[in-house]
Coordinates of C-alpha atoms and ligand atoms in Angstrom, one line a residue:
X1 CA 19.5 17.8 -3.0
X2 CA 16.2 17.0 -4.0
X3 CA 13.0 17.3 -1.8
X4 CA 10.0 14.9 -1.2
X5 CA 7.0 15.0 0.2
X6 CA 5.0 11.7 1.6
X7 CA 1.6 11.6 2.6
X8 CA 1.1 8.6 4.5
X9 CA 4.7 8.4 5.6
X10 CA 3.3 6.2 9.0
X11 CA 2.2 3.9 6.8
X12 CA 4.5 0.8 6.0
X13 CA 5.2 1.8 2.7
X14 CA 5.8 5.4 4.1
X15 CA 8.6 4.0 5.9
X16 CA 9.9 2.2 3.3
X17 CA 9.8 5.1 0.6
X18 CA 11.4 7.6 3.0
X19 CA 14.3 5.2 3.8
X20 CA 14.7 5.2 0.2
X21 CA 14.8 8.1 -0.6
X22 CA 17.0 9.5 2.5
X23 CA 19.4 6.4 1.3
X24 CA 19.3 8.1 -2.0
X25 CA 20.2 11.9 -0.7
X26 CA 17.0 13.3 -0.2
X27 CA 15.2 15.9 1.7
X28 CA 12.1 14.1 3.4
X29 CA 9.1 15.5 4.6
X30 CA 6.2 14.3 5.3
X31 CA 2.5 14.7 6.0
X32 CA 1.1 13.3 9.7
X33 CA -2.6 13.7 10.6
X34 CA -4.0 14.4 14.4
X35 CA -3.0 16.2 17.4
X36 CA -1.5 13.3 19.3
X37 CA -0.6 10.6 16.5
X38 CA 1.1 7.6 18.6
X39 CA 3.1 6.7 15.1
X40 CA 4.8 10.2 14.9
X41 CA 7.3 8.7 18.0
X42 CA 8.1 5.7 15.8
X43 CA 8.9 8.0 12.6
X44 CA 11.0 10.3 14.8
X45 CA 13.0 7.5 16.4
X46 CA 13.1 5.6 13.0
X47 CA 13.9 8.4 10.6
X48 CA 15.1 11.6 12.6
X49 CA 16.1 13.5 9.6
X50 CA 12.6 13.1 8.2
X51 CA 10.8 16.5 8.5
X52 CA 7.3 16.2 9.8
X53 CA 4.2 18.7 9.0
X54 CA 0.7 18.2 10.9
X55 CA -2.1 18.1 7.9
X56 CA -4.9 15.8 6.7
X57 CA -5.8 14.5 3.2
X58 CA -8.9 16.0 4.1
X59 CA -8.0 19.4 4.5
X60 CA -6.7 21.0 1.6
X61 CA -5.0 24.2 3.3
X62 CA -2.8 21.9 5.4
X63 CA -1.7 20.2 2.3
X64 CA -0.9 23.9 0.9
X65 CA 0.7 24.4 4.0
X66 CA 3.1 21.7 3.6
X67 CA 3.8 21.9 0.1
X68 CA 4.4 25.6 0.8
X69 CA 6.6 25.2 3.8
X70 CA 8.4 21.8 2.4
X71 CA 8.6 23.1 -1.3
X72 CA 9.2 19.7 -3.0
X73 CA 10.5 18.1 -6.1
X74 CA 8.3 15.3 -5.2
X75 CA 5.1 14.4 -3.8
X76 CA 4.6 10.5 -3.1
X77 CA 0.5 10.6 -1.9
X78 CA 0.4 7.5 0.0
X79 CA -2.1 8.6 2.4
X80 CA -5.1 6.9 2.4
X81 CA -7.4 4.7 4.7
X82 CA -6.5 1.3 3.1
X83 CA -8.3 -1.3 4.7
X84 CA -10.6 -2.9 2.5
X85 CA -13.1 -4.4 4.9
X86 CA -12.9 -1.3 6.8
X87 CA -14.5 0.6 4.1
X88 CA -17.7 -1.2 3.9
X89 CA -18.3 0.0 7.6
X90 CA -16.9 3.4 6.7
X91 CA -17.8 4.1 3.2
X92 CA -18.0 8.1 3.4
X93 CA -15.3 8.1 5.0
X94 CA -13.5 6.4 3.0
X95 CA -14.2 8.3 0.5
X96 CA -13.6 11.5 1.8
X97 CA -9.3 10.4 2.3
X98 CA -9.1 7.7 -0.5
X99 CA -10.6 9.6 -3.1
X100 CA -11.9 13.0 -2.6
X101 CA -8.2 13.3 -0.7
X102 CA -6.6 12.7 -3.7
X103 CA -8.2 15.5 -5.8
X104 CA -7.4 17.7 -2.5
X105 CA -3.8 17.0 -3.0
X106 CA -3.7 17.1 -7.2
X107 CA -5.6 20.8 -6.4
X108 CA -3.3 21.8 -3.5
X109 CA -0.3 20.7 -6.0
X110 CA -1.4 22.9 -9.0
X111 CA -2.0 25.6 -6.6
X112 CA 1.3 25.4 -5.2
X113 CA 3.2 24.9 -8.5
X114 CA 1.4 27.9 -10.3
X115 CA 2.3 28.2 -14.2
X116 CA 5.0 25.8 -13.7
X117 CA 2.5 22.2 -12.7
X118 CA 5.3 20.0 -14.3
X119 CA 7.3 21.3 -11.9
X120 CA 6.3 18.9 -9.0
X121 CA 5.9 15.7 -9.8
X122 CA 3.2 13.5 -8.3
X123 CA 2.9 10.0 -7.2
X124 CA -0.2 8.4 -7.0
X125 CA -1.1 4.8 -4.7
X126 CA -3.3 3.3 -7.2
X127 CA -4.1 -0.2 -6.1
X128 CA -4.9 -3.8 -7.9
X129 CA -8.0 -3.7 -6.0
X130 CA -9.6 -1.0 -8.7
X131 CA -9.1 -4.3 -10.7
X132 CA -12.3 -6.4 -8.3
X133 CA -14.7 -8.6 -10.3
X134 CA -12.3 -10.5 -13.0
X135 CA -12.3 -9.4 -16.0
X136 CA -9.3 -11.1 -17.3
X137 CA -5.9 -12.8 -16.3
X138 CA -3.4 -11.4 -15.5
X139 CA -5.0 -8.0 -14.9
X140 CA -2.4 -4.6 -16.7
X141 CA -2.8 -1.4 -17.0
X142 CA -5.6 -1.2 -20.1
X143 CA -7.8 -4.1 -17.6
X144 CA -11.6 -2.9 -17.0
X145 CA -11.9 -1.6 -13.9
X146 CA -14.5 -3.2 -11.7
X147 CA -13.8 -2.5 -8.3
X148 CA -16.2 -4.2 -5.6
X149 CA -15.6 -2.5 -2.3
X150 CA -15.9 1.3 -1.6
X151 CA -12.1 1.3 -0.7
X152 CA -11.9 0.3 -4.5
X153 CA -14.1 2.6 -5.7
X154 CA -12.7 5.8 -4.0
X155 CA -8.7 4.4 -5.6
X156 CA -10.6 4.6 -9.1
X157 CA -11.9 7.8 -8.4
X158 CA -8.2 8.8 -7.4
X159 CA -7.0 6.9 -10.4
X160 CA -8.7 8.9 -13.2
X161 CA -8.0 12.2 -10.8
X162 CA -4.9 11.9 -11.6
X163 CA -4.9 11.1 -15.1
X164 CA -7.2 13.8 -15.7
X165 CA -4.5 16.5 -13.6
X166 CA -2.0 15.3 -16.3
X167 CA -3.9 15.8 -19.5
X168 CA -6.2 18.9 -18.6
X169 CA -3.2 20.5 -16.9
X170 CA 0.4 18.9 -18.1
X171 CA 1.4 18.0 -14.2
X172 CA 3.7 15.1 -14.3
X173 CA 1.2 12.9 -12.4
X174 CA 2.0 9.1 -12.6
X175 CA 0.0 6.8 -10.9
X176 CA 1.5 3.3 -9.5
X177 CA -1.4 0.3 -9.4
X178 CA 0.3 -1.8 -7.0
X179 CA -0.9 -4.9 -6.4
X180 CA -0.6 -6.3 -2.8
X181 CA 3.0 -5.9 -1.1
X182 CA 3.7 -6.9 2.2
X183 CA 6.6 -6.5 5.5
X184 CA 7.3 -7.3 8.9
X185 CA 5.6 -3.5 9.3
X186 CA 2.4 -4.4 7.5
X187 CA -0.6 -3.5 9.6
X188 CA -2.2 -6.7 11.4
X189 CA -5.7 -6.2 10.0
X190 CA -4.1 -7.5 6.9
X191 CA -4.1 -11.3 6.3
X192 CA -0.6 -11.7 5.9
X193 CA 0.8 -10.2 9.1
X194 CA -2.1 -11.5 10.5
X195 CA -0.6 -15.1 9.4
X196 CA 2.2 -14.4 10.4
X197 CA 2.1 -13.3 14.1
X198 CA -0.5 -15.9 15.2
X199 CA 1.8 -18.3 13.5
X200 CA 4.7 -16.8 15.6
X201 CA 2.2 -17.0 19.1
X202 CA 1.2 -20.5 18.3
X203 CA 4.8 -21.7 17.6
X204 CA 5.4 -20.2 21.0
X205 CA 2.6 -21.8 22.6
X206 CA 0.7 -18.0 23.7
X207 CA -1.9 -18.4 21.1
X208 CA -3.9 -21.6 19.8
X209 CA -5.6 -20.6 16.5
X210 CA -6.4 -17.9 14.4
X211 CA -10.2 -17.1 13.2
X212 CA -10.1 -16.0 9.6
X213 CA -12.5 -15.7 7.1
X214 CA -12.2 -16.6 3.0
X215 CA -8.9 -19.0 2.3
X216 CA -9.8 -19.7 -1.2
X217 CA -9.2 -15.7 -2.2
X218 CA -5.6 -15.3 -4.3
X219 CA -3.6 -12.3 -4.3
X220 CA -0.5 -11.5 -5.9
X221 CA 2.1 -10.7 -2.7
X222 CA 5.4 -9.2 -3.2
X223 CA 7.5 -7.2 -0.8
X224 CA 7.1 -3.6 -0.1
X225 CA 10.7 -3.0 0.2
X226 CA 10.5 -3.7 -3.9
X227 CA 7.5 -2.0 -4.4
X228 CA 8.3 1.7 -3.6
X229 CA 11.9 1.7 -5.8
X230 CA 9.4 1.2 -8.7
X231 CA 7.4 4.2 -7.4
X232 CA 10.5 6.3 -7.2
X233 CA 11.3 5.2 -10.8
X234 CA 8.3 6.1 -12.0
X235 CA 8.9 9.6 -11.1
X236 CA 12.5 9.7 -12.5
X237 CA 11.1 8.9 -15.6
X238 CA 10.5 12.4 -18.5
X239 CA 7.0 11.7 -19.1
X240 CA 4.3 10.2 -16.8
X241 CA 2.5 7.3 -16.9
X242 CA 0.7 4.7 -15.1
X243 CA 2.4 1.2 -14.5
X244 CA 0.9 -2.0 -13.2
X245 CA 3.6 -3.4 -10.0
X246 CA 3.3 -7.4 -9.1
X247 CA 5.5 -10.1 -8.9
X248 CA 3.3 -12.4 -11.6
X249 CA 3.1 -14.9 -9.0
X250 CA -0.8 -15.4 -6.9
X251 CA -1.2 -17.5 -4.5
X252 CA -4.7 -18.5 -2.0
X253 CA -4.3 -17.5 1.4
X254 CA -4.5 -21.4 2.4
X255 CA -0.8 -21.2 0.5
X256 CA 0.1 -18.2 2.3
X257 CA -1.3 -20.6 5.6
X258 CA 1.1 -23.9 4.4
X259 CA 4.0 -21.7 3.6
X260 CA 3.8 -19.5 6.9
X261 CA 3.1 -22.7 9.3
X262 CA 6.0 -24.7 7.6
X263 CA 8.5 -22.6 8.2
X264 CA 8.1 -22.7 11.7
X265 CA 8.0 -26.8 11.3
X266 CA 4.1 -27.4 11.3
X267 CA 2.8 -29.2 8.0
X268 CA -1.0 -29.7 9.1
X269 CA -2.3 -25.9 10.0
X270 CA -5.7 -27.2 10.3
X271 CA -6.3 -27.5 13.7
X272 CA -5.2 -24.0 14.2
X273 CA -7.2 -22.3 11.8
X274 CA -11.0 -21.2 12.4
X275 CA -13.1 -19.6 9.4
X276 CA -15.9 -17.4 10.5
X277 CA -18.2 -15.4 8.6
X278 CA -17.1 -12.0 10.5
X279 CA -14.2 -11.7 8.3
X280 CA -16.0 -12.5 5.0
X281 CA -16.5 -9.2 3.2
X282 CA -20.0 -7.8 1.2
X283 CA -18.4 -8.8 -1.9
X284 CA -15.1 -10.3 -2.7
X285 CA -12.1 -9.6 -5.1
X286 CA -11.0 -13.4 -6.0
X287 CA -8.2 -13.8 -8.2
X288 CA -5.6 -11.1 -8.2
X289 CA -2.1 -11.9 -10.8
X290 CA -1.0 -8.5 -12.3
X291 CA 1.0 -8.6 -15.2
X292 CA 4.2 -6.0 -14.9
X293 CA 5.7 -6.1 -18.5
X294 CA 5.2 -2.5 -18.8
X295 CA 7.6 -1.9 -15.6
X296 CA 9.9 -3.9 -16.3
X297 CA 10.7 -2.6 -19.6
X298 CA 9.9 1.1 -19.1
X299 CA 11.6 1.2 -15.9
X300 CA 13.7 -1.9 -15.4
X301 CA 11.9 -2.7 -12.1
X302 CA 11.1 -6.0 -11.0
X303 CA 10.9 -8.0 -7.6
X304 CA 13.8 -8.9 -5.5
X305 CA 12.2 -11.1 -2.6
X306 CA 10.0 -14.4 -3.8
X307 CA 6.7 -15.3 -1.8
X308 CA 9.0 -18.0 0.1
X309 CA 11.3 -15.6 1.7
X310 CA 8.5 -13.1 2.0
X311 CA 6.6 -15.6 4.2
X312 CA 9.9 -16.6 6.3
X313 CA 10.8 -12.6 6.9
X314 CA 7.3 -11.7 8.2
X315 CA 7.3 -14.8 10.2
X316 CA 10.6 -14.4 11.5
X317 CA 10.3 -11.0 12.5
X318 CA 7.2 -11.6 14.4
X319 CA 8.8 -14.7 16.1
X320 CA 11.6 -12.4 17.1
X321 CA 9.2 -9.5 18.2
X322 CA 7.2 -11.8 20.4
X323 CA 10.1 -13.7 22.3
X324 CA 11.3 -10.0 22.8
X325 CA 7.4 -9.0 24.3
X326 CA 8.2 -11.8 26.9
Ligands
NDP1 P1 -1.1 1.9 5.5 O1 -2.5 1.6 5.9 O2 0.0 1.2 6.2 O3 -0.8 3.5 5.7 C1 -1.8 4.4 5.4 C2 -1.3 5.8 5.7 O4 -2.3 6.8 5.4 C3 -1.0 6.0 7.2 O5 0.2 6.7 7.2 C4 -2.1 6.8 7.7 O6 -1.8 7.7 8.7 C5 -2.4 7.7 6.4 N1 -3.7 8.3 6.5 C6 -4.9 7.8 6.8 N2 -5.9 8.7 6.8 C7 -5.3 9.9 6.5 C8 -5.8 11.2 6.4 N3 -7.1 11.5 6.6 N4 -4.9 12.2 6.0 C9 -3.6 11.9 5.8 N5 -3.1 10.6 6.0 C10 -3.9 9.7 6.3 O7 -1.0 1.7 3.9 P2 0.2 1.2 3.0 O8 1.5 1.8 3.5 O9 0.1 -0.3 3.0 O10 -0.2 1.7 1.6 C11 0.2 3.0 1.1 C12 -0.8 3.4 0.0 O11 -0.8 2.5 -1.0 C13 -2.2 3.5 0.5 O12 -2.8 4.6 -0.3 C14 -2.8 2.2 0.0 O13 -4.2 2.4 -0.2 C15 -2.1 2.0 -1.3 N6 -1.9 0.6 -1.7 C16 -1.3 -0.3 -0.8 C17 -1.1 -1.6 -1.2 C18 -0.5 -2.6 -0.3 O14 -0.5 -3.8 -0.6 N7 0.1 -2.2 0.8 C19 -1.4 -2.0 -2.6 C20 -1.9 -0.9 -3.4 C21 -2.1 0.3 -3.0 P3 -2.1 7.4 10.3 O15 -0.8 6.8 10.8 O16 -2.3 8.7 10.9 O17 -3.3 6.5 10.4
GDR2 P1 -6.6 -6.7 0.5 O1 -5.8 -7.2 1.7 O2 -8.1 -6.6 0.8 O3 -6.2 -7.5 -0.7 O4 -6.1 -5.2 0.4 P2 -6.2 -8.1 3.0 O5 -4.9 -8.6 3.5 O6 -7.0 -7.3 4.0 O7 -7.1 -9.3 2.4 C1 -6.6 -10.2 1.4 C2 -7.5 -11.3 1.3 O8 -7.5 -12.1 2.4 C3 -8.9 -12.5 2.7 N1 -9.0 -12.8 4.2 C4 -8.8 -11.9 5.2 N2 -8.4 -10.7 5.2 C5 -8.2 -10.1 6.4 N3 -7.8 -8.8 6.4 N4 -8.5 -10.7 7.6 C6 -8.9 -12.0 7.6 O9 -9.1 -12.5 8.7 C7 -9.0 -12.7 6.4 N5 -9.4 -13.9 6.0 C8 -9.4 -14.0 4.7 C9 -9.7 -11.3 2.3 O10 -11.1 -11.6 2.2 C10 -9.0 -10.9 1.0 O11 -9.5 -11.7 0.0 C11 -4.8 -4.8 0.5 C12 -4.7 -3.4 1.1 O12 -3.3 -3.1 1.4 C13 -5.2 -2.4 0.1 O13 -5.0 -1.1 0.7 C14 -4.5 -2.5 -1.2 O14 -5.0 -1.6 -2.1 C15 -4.7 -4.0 -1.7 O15 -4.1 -4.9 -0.7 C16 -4.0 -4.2 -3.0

C-alpha cells in the first residue's frame, strides 16, 4: 500500500486529494498546524482513516517529524496561506509559509530521504497567480512570470525551489501551476463561494446583497475535485515535471454573478450587488486562461465539470446548507 503525506490536508483541496488517494488504497497522513485547530474535528469525522501529525510549514523539525514517523511514498505540499488579498496585509508572513515553507519541506524531504532523494516524490501547489501582469494569452508553463501580490511572489519563490531540488539534487519534485479551482468546501473569502452563499441567503430572503469589489477581473475556474487527479498523475509519472492545470475556459466575475443568480431564477443581479473599494486589491491579476496541452497529453488529464455545473453545485450546496442552518 502506498503512503502519502499532505500538508494542508484542511484545506479544500486537502480533502479532496486525501479522498483520492484513500479511494485509490492509500495510506494518508497528513500535516495539521496549532494546538487546538477547529478543522482537525472535520478531518476526523470526514476521513477517520486519515492519520494526523501536529507540525507547521514553518518549522522544519515537525516536518522531519512527520516524514520520519509517516515514512511516505508521497508528499502532496498543499499547505500554504492562500489568500491573495490577505497577503498584502500579511506579507512576511506570507512569506514565511508560502515560500520559505516550501524550501523547509524540499530540506526536511532530502533530509529524510538521505542518498536515496528520488525516493519520495514531491508535489508542489504552484499557482496561475505566479502568472500576474499579462504577459500573454493563454498563459503555459514557459509564460514570464510576473506575479503582482506577495502571495504570488512567495509561490514563485516555491516554484523555482522546487525546480532547483530536482536538478541540484535528482528528487522527483514536480510542481502543479493550477489555475483557480473551486467546491462547495472552498473558503468564503474566495469570490466564488462567496457568490455563491449570498446568492443562496438572498434566494432565501436572510440576506439582501453582497458588497464585492472588482467584477471586470477573469479567472479561469474549474473544479477542485478534477484538479487534484492531475496532481496525483503528475506524481505517477517516471520523470518530474511541471504542468500548467485549467479548463481553457475564463470567465469575469460579473459571469460568475449571471450564471450563479440564474440558477436560482434571478436574471437582473444588480440590485443585489454593491462594489466597494475595500475589496479592491494593491494591484490586480486581470485576465487569467491557462493553456493545459501539456497535461492533457503527458498525463491524459483534463476537466470533468464545466463552469455551468460548477456554478449550480456550489450554489446548490450552499442553498442546501443554509435551509439546514434554519
Ligand atoms: P486552503 O486555503 O483551502 O488551504 C490551505 C491549507 O494550508 C490549510 O489546510 C491550512 O491549514 C494550511 N496552512 C496554512 N498555514 C500553514 C502553516 N503555517 N503550516 C502548515 N499548514 C498551513 O487552500 P486550497 O486547498 O485552495 O489550496 C491548496 C494549495 O494550492 C495552496 O498552497 C494554494 O496556495 C494552492 N493553490 C490553490 C488554488 C486554488 O484555486 N484553490 C490554485 C493554485 C494554487 P489550517 O486549516 O490550519 O489553516
Ligand atoms: P484569487 O481568488 O485571488 O484568484 O486566488 P479570489 O477568489 O480571492 O479572487 C478572484 C478575483 O475576484 C476578485 N474579487 C474578489 N475577490 C474576493 N476574494 N472577494 C471579493 O469580494 C471580490 N470581488 C472581486 C478579485 O479581485 C480577484 O480578481 C485564488 C486562491 O485560491 C489562490 O491561493 C490561488 O493561487 C489562485 O486562486 C489561483
Amino acid at each position: 500500500m502506498p503512503t502519502a503525506l499532505i500538508t494542508g490536508i484542511t484545506g479544500q483541496d486537502g480533502l479532496y486529494l486525501a479522498e483520492l488517494l484513500l479511494a485509490k488504497g492509500y495510506d494518508v497522513h497528513g500535516v495539521i498546524r496549532g494546538q487546538n485547530n477547529p478543522k482537525r474535528d472535520l478531518v476526523e469525522e470526514l476521513l477517520p482513516d486519515v492519520r494526523l501529525h501536529n507540525g507547521d510549514l514553518t518549522d522544519m523539525s515537525s516536518l522531519i517529524r512527520a516524514l520520519r514517523d509517516s515514512d511516505p511514498d508521497e508528499v502532496y505540499n498543499l499547505g500554504a496561506v492562500s489568500f491573495v488579498a490577505y497577503s498584502w496585509e500579511n506579507a512576511a508572513l506570507t512569506t514565511d509559509v508560502t515560500a520559505k515553507g516550501v524550501l523547509n519541506m524540499l530540506e526536511a524531504v532530502r533530509l529524510h530521504t538521505g542518498d536515496r532523494p528520488e525516493g519520495v516524490r514531491f508535489y508542489q501547489a504552484s499557482s496561475s497567480e505566479m502568472f500576474g501582469k499579462v504577459q500573454e494569452v493563454p498563459q503555459h508553463e514557459r509564460t514570464l512570470l510576473w506575479p503582482r501580490s506577495p502571495y504570488g511572489v512567495s509561490k514563485v519563490f516555491g516554484h523555482y525551489m522546487t525546480i532547483n531540488y530536482r536538478e541540484s539534487y535528482g528528487m522527483h519534485a514536480s510542481s502543479g501551476i493550477l489555475f483557480n479551482h473551486e467546491s462547495p468546501r472552498r473558503g468564503p473569502e474566495f469570490v466564488t463561494r462567496k457568490i455563491s452563499e449570498a446568492v443562496a441567503r438572498i434566494k432565501l430572503g436572510i440576506q439582501d446583497h453582497v458588497v464585492l469589489g472588482n467584477l471586470d477581473a477573469e479567472r479561469d475556474w474549474g473544479f477542485a475535485g478534477d484538479y487534484v487527479e492531475a496532481m496525483w498523475l503528475m506524481l505517477q509519472q517516471p520523470v518530474a515535471d511541471d504542468y500548467v492545470v485549467a479548463t481553457g475556459e475564463t470567465h469575469s466575475i460579473r459571469d460568475f454573478l449571471d450564471a450563479a443568480f440564474a440558477h436560482v431564477g434571478i436574471d437582473d443581479w444588480t440590485p443585489y450587488v454593491r462594489q466597494d473599494e475595500r475589496f479592491m486589491r494593491p494591484a490586480e491579476v486581470d485576465h487569467l486562461i491557462g493553456d493545459a496541452s501539456k497535461a492533457r497529453e503527458v498525463l491524459g488529464w483534463k476537466p470533468k465539470v464545466s463552469f455551468r455545473e460548477l456554478v449550480a453545485m456550489m450554489v446548490d450546496a450552499d442553498l442546501a446548507a443554509t435551509r439546514q442552518g434554519w
